[in-house]
PDB file of C-alpha atoms in Angstrom:
ATOM      1  CA  MET A 163      23.166 -31.274   9.009  1.00  0.00           C
ATOM      2  CA  PRO A 164      20.434 -29.693   6.708  1.00  0.00           C
ATOM      3  CA  LEU A 165      19.317 -26.176   7.554  1.00  0.00           C
ATOM      4  CA  SER A 166      15.589 -25.369   8.784  1.00  0.00           C
ATOM      5  CA  PRO A 167      13.956 -23.509   6.108  1.00  0.00           C
ATOM      6  CA  TYR A 168      13.601 -20.497   8.539  1.00  0.00           C
ATOM      7  CA  ASN A 169      17.209 -20.568   9.478  1.00  0.00           C
ATOM      8  CA  SER A 170      18.102 -18.757   6.140  1.00  0.00           C
ATOM      9  CA  TYR A 171      18.609 -15.162   6.165  1.00  0.00           C
ATOM     10  CA  HIS A 172      17.036 -14.747   2.804  1.00  0.00           C
ATOM     11  CA  ASP A 173      13.894 -16.786   3.834  1.00  0.00           C
ATOM     12  CA  GLU A 174      13.393 -14.905   7.021  1.00  0.00           C
ATOM     13  CA  ARG A 175      13.601 -11.496   5.092  1.00  0.00           C
ATOM     14  CA  LYS A 176      11.165 -12.899   2.492  1.00  0.00           C
ATOM     15  CA  GLU A 177       8.580 -13.909   5.127  1.00  0.00           C
ATOM     16  CA  TYR A 178       9.013 -10.654   6.984  1.00  0.00           C
ATOM     17  CA  TYR A 179       8.251  -8.438   3.854  1.00  0.00           C
ATOM     18  CA  GLU A 180       5.515 -10.714   2.612  1.00  0.00           C
ATOM     19  CA  ARG A 181       3.677 -10.635   5.938  1.00  0.00           C
ATOM     20  CA  ARG A 182       3.815  -6.805   5.674  1.00  0.00           C
ATOM     21  CA  LEU A 183       2.456  -6.577   2.139  1.00  0.00           C
ATOM     22  CA  PHE A 184      -0.492  -4.170   2.122  1.00  0.00           C
ATOM     23  CA  PRO A 185      -3.035  -4.603   0.723  1.00  0.00           C
ATOM     24  CA  GLN A 186      -2.580  -8.461   0.756  1.00  0.00           C
ATOM     25  CA  SER A 187      -4.814  -8.849  -2.326  1.00  0.00           C
ATOM     26  CA  PHE A 188      -6.866  -7.153  -4.941  1.00  0.00           C
ATOM     27  CA  SER A 189     -10.165  -7.972  -3.196  1.00  0.00           C
ATOM     28  CA  ALA A 190      -8.677  -6.440   0.034  1.00  0.00           C
ATOM     29  CA  PHE A 191      -7.654  -3.430  -2.013  1.00  0.00           C
ATOM     30  CA  GLN A 192     -11.316  -3.204  -3.264  1.00  0.00           C
ATOM     31  CA  ASP A 193     -12.824  -3.429   0.213  1.00  0.00           C
ATOM     32  CA  LEU A 194     -10.416  -0.486   1.237  1.00  0.00           C
ATOM     33  CA  THR A 195     -11.197   1.611  -1.417  1.00  0.00           C
ATOM     34  CA  THR A 196     -14.842   1.315  -1.982  1.00  0.00           C
ATOM     35  CA  ASN A 197     -17.875   2.585  -0.124  1.00  0.00           C
ATOM     36  CA  ASN A 198     -15.734   5.478   1.171  1.00  0.00           C
ATOM     37  CA  PHE A 199     -18.497   7.859   2.173  1.00  0.00           C
ATOM     38  CA  ASN A 200     -18.170  11.528   3.351  1.00  0.00           C
ATOM     39  CA  ILE A 201     -14.709  11.695   1.827  1.00  0.00           C
ATOM     40  CA  LEU A 202     -12.762  14.889   3.101  1.00  0.00           C
ATOM     41  CA  LYS A 203     -11.547  17.255   0.520  1.00  0.00           C
ATOM     42  CA  THR A 204      -8.199  18.845   0.218  1.00  0.00           C
ATOM     43  CA  ASN A 205      -6.834  21.699  -2.166  1.00  0.00           C
ATOM     44  CA  ASN A 206      -3.318  20.237  -1.861  1.00  0.00           C
ATOM     45  CA  THR A 207      -2.010  17.577  -4.145  1.00  0.00           C
ATOM     46  CA  ILE A 208      -1.594  14.201  -2.573  1.00  0.00           C
ATOM     47  CA  LYS A 209       1.593  12.351  -3.062  1.00  0.00           C
ATOM     48  CA  LEU A 210       3.837  10.125  -1.116  1.00  0.00           C
ATOM     49  CA  GLY A 211       6.769  12.447   0.237  1.00  0.00           C
ATOM     50  CA  LYS A 212       8.127  13.821  -3.128  1.00  0.00           C
ATOM     51  CA  VAL A 213       6.971  10.831  -5.297  1.00  0.00           C
ATOM     52  CA  GLU A 214       4.040  11.601  -7.497  1.00  0.00           C
ATOM     53  CA  PHE A 215       1.594   9.107  -9.117  1.00  0.00           C
ATOM     54  CA  GLY A 216       2.793   7.999 -12.412  1.00  0.00           C
ATOM     55  CA  ASP A 217       6.544   8.245 -11.438  1.00  0.00           C
ATOM     56  CA  SER A 218       8.706   5.284 -12.709  1.00  0.00           C
ATOM     57  CA  CYS A 219      10.780   2.685 -10.675  1.00  0.00           C
ATOM     58  CA  GLN A 220      13.885   4.491 -11.790  1.00  0.00           C
ATOM     59  CA  SER A 221      12.351   7.798 -10.440  1.00  0.00           C
ATOM     60  CA  VAL A 222      11.875   6.341  -6.947  1.00  0.00           C
ATOM     61  CA  ILE A 223      15.199   4.671  -6.737  1.00  0.00           C
ATOM     62  CA  LYS A 224      16.721   8.097  -7.621  1.00  0.00           C
ATOM     63  CA  LEU A 225      14.950   9.655  -4.565  1.00  0.00           C
ATOM     64  CA  PHE A 226      15.147   6.749  -2.071  1.00  0.00           C
ATOM     65  CA  GLY A 227      18.025   4.652  -3.103  1.00  0.00           C
ATOM     66  CA  LYS A 228      18.243   0.946  -3.688  1.00  0.00           C
ATOM     67  CA  PRO A 229      15.204  -0.742  -2.139  1.00  0.00           C
ATOM     68  CA  ARG A 230      15.602  -2.840   0.852  1.00  0.00           C
ATOM     69  CA  TYR A 231      13.375  -5.732  -0.532  1.00  0.00           C
ATOM     70  CA  ILE A 232      11.471  -6.167  -3.701  1.00  0.00           C
ATOM     71  CA  ILE A 233       8.710  -8.789  -4.289  1.00  0.00           C
ATOM     72  CA  ASP A 234       7.664  -9.369  -8.013  1.00  0.00           C
ATOM     73  CA  ASN A 235       4.102 -10.566  -8.824  1.00  0.00           C
ATOM     74  CA  ASN A 236       2.621 -10.566  -5.436  1.00  0.00           C
ATOM     75  CA  ASP A 237      -1.124 -11.031  -4.716  1.00  0.00           C
ATOM     76  CA  PHE A 238      -1.750  -7.203  -5.388  1.00  0.00           C
ATOM     77  CA  SER A 239       0.759  -5.745  -7.755  1.00  0.00           C
ATOM     78  CA  PRO A 240       3.348  -6.788 -10.520  1.00  0.00           C
ATOM     79  CA  ILE A 241       6.180  -5.406  -8.301  1.00  0.00           C
ATOM     80  CA  VAL A 242       6.493  -3.651  -4.924  1.00  0.00           C
ATOM     81  CA  TYR A 243       9.663  -1.863  -3.686  1.00  0.00           C
ATOM     82  CA  TYR A 244       9.999  -1.722   0.198  1.00  0.00           C
ATOM     83  CA  TYR A 245      11.957   0.817   2.051  1.00  0.00           C
ATOM     84  CA  LYS A 246      12.462   1.735   5.731  1.00  0.00           C
ATOM     85  CA  ASP A 247      12.609   5.192   7.250  1.00  0.00           C
ATOM     86  CA  LYS A 248      13.161   6.365  10.761  1.00  0.00           C
ATOM     87  CA  ILE A 249      11.531   9.573  12.248  1.00  0.00           C
ATOM     88  CA  LEU A 250      12.121  10.622  15.838  1.00  0.00           C
ATOM     89  CA  ASN A 251      13.426   7.064  16.510  1.00  0.00           C
ATOM     90  CA  HIS A 252      10.059   5.568  15.138  1.00  0.00           C
ATOM     91  CA  GLU A 253      10.416   3.102  12.273  1.00  0.00           C
ATOM     92  CA  ILE A 254       8.256   3.397   9.198  1.00  0.00           C
ATOM     93  CA  ILE A 255       8.046   0.669   6.410  1.00  0.00           C
ATOM     94  CA  ILE A 256       7.286   2.260   2.918  1.00  0.00           C
ATOM     95  CA  GLN A 257       5.850   0.417   0.130  1.00  0.00           C
ATOM     96  CA  PHE A 258       5.703   1.569  -3.590  1.00  0.00           C
ATOM     97  CA  HIS A 259       3.424  -0.604  -5.809  1.00  0.00           C
ATOM     98  CA  PHE A 260       4.250  -0.271  -9.616  1.00  0.00           C
ATOM     99  CA  PHE A 261       1.897  -1.339 -12.433  1.00  0.00           C
ATOM    100  CA  GLU A 262       3.524  -1.088 -15.895  1.00  0.00           C
ATOM    101  CA  ASN A 263       6.608   0.698 -14.471  1.00  0.00           C
ATOM    102  CA  LYS A 264       4.218   3.470 -12.983  1.00  0.00           C
ATOM    103  CA  PHE A 265       3.854   4.133  -9.257  1.00  0.00           C
ATOM    104  CA  LEU A 266       0.098   3.866  -8.648  1.00  0.00           C
ATOM    105  CA  CYS A 267      -0.105   3.030  -5.002  1.00  0.00           C
ATOM    106  CA  GLY A 268       1.974   3.288  -1.910  1.00  0.00           C
ATOM    107  CA  VAL A 269       1.721   2.559   1.686  1.00  0.00           C
ATOM    108  CA  GLN A 270       3.327   3.736   4.922  1.00  0.00           C
ATOM    109  CA  THR A 271       3.181   1.236   7.654  1.00  0.00           C
ATOM    110  CA  ILE A 272       3.479   2.346  11.318  1.00  0.00           C
ATOM    111  CA  GLN A 273       3.617  -0.780  13.598  1.00  0.00           C
ATOM    112  CA  GLU A 274       4.137   0.898  17.076  1.00  0.00           C
ATOM    113  CA  THR A 275       1.087   1.510  19.026  1.00  0.00           C
ATOM    114  CA  ASP A 276       2.339   4.451  20.862  1.00  0.00           C
ATOM    115  CA  LYS A 277      -0.716   6.727  20.777  1.00  0.00           C
ATOM    116  CA  GLU A 278       1.162   9.965  21.061  1.00  0.00           C
ATOM    117  CA  TRP A 279       3.154   8.855  17.950  1.00  0.00           C
ATOM    118  CA  ARG A 280      -0.039   8.047  16.132  1.00  0.00           C
ATOM    119  CA  ASN A 281      -1.707  11.320  17.121  1.00  0.00           C
ATOM    120  CA  LEU A 282       1.277  13.355  16.052  1.00  0.00           C
ATOM    121  CA  ILE A 283       0.972  11.623  12.477  1.00  0.00           C
ATOM    122  CA  TYR A 284      -2.531  12.643  12.437  1.00  0.00           C
ATOM    123  CA  LYS A 285      -1.761  16.092  13.308  1.00  0.00           C
ATOM    124  CA  ILE A 286       0.829  16.310  10.647  1.00  0.00           C
ATOM    125  CA  ILE A 287      -1.615  14.962   8.067  1.00  0.00           C
ATOM    126  CA  LYS A 288      -4.233  17.355   9.274  1.00  0.00           C
ATOM    127  CA  GLU A 289      -2.039  20.311   8.916  1.00  0.00           C
ATOM    128  CA  LYS A 290      -0.725  19.298   5.566  1.00  0.00           C
ATOM    129  CA  TYR A 291      -4.156  18.451   3.873  1.00  0.00           C
ATOM    130  CA  ILE A 292      -7.063  19.862   5.815  1.00  0.00           C
ATOM    131  CA  SER A 293      -7.979  23.463   5.479  1.00  0.00           C
ATOM    132  CA  GLU A 294      -8.576  25.831   8.398  1.00  0.00           C
ATOM    133  CA  ASP A 295     -12.440  25.558   7.714  1.00  0.00           C
ATOM    134  CA  LEU A 296     -13.804  24.829  11.103  1.00  0.00           C
ATOM    135  CA  GLY A 297     -16.388  22.326   9.854  1.00  0.00           C
ATOM    136  CA  ASN A 298     -13.748  20.368   7.953  1.00  0.00           C
ATOM    137  CA  LEU A 299     -11.481  20.289  11.011  1.00  0.00           C
ATOM    138  CA  GLN A 300     -14.439  19.093  13.261  1.00  0.00           C
ATOM    139  CA  ASN A 301     -15.340  16.472  10.556  1.00  0.00           C
ATOM    140  CA  PHE A 302     -11.668  15.291  10.427  1.00  0.00           C
ATOM    141  CA  ASN A 303     -11.443  14.974  14.309  1.00  0.00           C
ATOM    142  CA  SER A 304     -14.876  13.215  14.645  1.00  0.00           C
ATOM    143  CA  LYS A 305     -13.867  10.622  11.910  1.00  0.00           C
ATOM    144  CA  ILE A 306     -10.588   9.893  13.806  1.00  0.00           C
ATOM    145  CA  THR A 307     -12.588   9.079  16.984  1.00  0.00           C
ATOM    146  CA  SER A 308     -15.616   7.316  15.452  1.00  0.00           C
ATOM    147  CA  ASN A 309     -14.064   5.191  12.652  1.00  0.00           C
ATOM    148  CA  ASN A 310     -10.788   3.148  12.060  1.00  0.00           C
ATOM    149  CA  LYS A 311     -10.631   4.399   8.427  1.00  0.00           C
ATOM    150  CA  LEU A 312     -10.343   8.042   7.351  1.00  0.00           C
ATOM    151  CA  THR A 313     -10.195   9.163   3.604  1.00  0.00           C
ATOM    152  CA  ILE A 314      -9.090  12.354   2.034  1.00  0.00           C
ATOM    153  CA  ALA A 315      -9.078  13.279  -1.544  1.00  0.00           C
ATOM    154  CA  ASP A 316      -7.615  16.017  -3.659  1.00  0.00           C
ATOM    155  CA  VAL A 317      -8.903  17.694  -6.851  1.00  0.00           C
ATOM    156  CA  ASN A 318      -7.500  15.002  -8.963  1.00  0.00           C
ATOM    157  CA  SER A 319      -9.365  12.252  -6.852  1.00  0.00           C
ATOM    158  CA  ASN A 320      -6.008  11.036  -5.594  1.00  0.00           C
ATOM    159  CA  LYS A 321      -6.533   9.670  -1.975  1.00  0.00           C
ATOM    160  CA  ILE A 322      -5.129   9.087   1.176  1.00  0.00           C
ATOM    161  CA  ILE A 323      -6.672   6.291   3.311  1.00  0.00           C
ATOM    162  CA  LEU A 324      -5.787   5.920   6.895  1.00  0.00           C
ATOM    163  CA  ILE A 325      -6.453   2.589   8.295  1.00  0.00           C
ATOM    164  CA  ASP A 326      -5.882   2.677  11.975  1.00  0.00           C
ATOM    165  CA  ASN A 327      -6.020  -0.898  13.528  1.00  0.00           C
ATOM    166  CA  VAL A 328      -3.218  -2.990  15.201  1.00  0.00           C
ATOM    167  CA  THR A 329      -0.899  -1.296  12.835  1.00  0.00           C
ATOM    168  CA  LEU A 330      -1.541   2.102  11.233  1.00  0.00           C
ATOM    169  CA  ASN A 331      -1.390   1.923   7.470  1.00  0.00           C
ATOM    170  CA  ILE A 332      -1.451   5.081   5.338  1.00  0.00           C
ATOM    171  CA  LEU A 333      -2.553   4.210   1.822  1.00  0.00           C
ATOM    172  CA  TYR A 334      -1.796   6.478  -0.948  1.00  0.00           C
ATOM    173  CA  LEU A 335      -3.765   5.872  -4.307  1.00  0.00           C
ATOM    174  CA  THR A 336      -3.962   7.427  -7.610  1.00  0.00           C
ATOM    175  CA  GLY A 337      -7.306   8.997  -8.836  1.00  0.00           C
ATOM    176  CA  ASN A 338      -6.405   8.716 -12.503  1.00  0.00           C
ATOM    177  CA  VAL A 339      -8.813   6.431 -14.239  1.00  0.00           C
ATOM    178  CA  ASP A 340      -6.473   4.974 -16.695  1.00  0.00           C
ATOM    179  CA  HIS A 341      -4.071   4.215 -13.695  1.00  0.00           C
ATOM    180  CA  LEU A 342      -6.857   2.425 -11.803  1.00  0.00           C
ATOM    181  CA  ASN A 343      -7.641   0.350 -14.855  1.00  0.00           C
ATOM    182  CA  LYS A 344      -4.080  -0.767 -14.861  1.00  0.00           C
ATOM    183  CA  ILE A 345      -4.598  -2.197 -11.385  1.00  0.00           C
ATOM    184  CA  SER A 346      -7.698  -3.643 -12.485  1.00  0.00           C
ATOM    185  CA  HIS A 347      -6.202  -5.188 -15.400  1.00  0.00           C
ATOM    186  CA  PHE A 348      -3.231  -6.810 -13.607  1.00  0.00           C
ATOM    187  CA  ASP A 349      -5.627  -8.644 -11.290  1.00  0.00           C
ATOM    188  CA  PHE A 350      -7.833  -9.856 -14.499  1.00  0.00           C
ATOM    189  CA  LEU A 351      -4.575 -11.223 -16.141  1.00  0.00           C
ATOM    190  CA  LYS A 352      -3.586 -13.089 -12.975  1.00  0.00           C
ATOM    191  CA  GLN A 353      -7.152 -14.550 -12.555  1.00  0.00           C
ATOM    192  CA  GLN A 354      -6.986 -15.583 -16.381  1.00  0.00           C
ATOM    193  CA  LYS A 355      -3.507 -17.156 -15.722  1.00  0.00           C
ATOM    194  CA  ALA A 356      -4.682 -18.914 -12.677  1.00  0.00           C
ATOM    195  CA  LYS A 357      -7.819 -20.434 -14.601  1.00  0.00           C
ATOM    196  CA  LYS A 358      -5.655 -21.760 -17.343  1.00  0.00           C
ATOM    197  CA  GLU A 359      -3.411 -23.363 -15.082  1.00  0.00           C
ATOM    198  CA  ASN A 360      -6.365 -25.071 -13.250  1.00  0.00           C
ATOM    199  CA  ASP A 361      -7.874 -26.046 -16.513  1.00  0.00           C
ATOM    200  CA  LYS A 362      -4.535 -27.607 -17.593  1.00  0.00           C
ATOM    201  CA  ILE A 363      -4.294 -29.666 -14.289  1.00  0.00           C
ATOM    202  CA  THR A 364      -8.197 -30.713 -14.623  1.00  0.00           C
ATOM    203  CA  ASP A 365      -7.349 -31.882 -18.276  1.00  0.00           C
ATOM    204  CA  LEU A 366      -4.320 -33.861 -17.134  1.00  0.00           C
ATOM    205  CA  LEU A 367      -6.278 -35.595 -14.370  1.00  0.00           C
ATOM    206  CA  LEU A 368      -9.105 -36.276 -16.578  1.00  0.00           C
ATOM    207  CA  ASN A 369      -6.873 -38.065 -19.008  1.00  0.00           C
ATOM    208  CA  LYS A 370      -5.309 -40.108 -16.090  1.00  0.00           C
ATOM    209  CA  PHE A 371      -8.640 -41.366 -14.622  1.00  0.00           C
TER     210      PHE A 371
END
């Protein structure tokens, strides 16, 4: 008796992680990272845990171990490593996106809707990155209550972008121009490849009809 395509453990895992890919595409990435007005500034260096922008796949594996799942050539990046972490019994999904073997974008995803847990995450980020300057703190608090997107940037233009919707996604993005160009270039190459494939199909059909 043939198995349903969704009875396979491999297919279930693949679907699970593909659905959690963030951002889902380059255009979604652009929507998230452009038009970020009134960005909050921090004097502390932004990085994802101990991983710094530009670190290699091998460096991440040394720190985190073998990824739970890997997706190659997804709709946003050449390769993404998935990890899971648990803090105070709360699960966090972590994504490391690599371009030319360099970590340039990462995401921590919190799926639980527990308000106390999310407020604790905001509190930790505030204590880590926002100075004691009263105006800055007030700005941070007002942005949490008035907007579902909050952006913090360090002196190197590295950013943390918190997107608080059904899930809370915390996006870490390099500010290095050369690194950002690598992200754009990957999307350009992907579009060129898709165009060539479409042109090939069009030529084939033109010769058949």
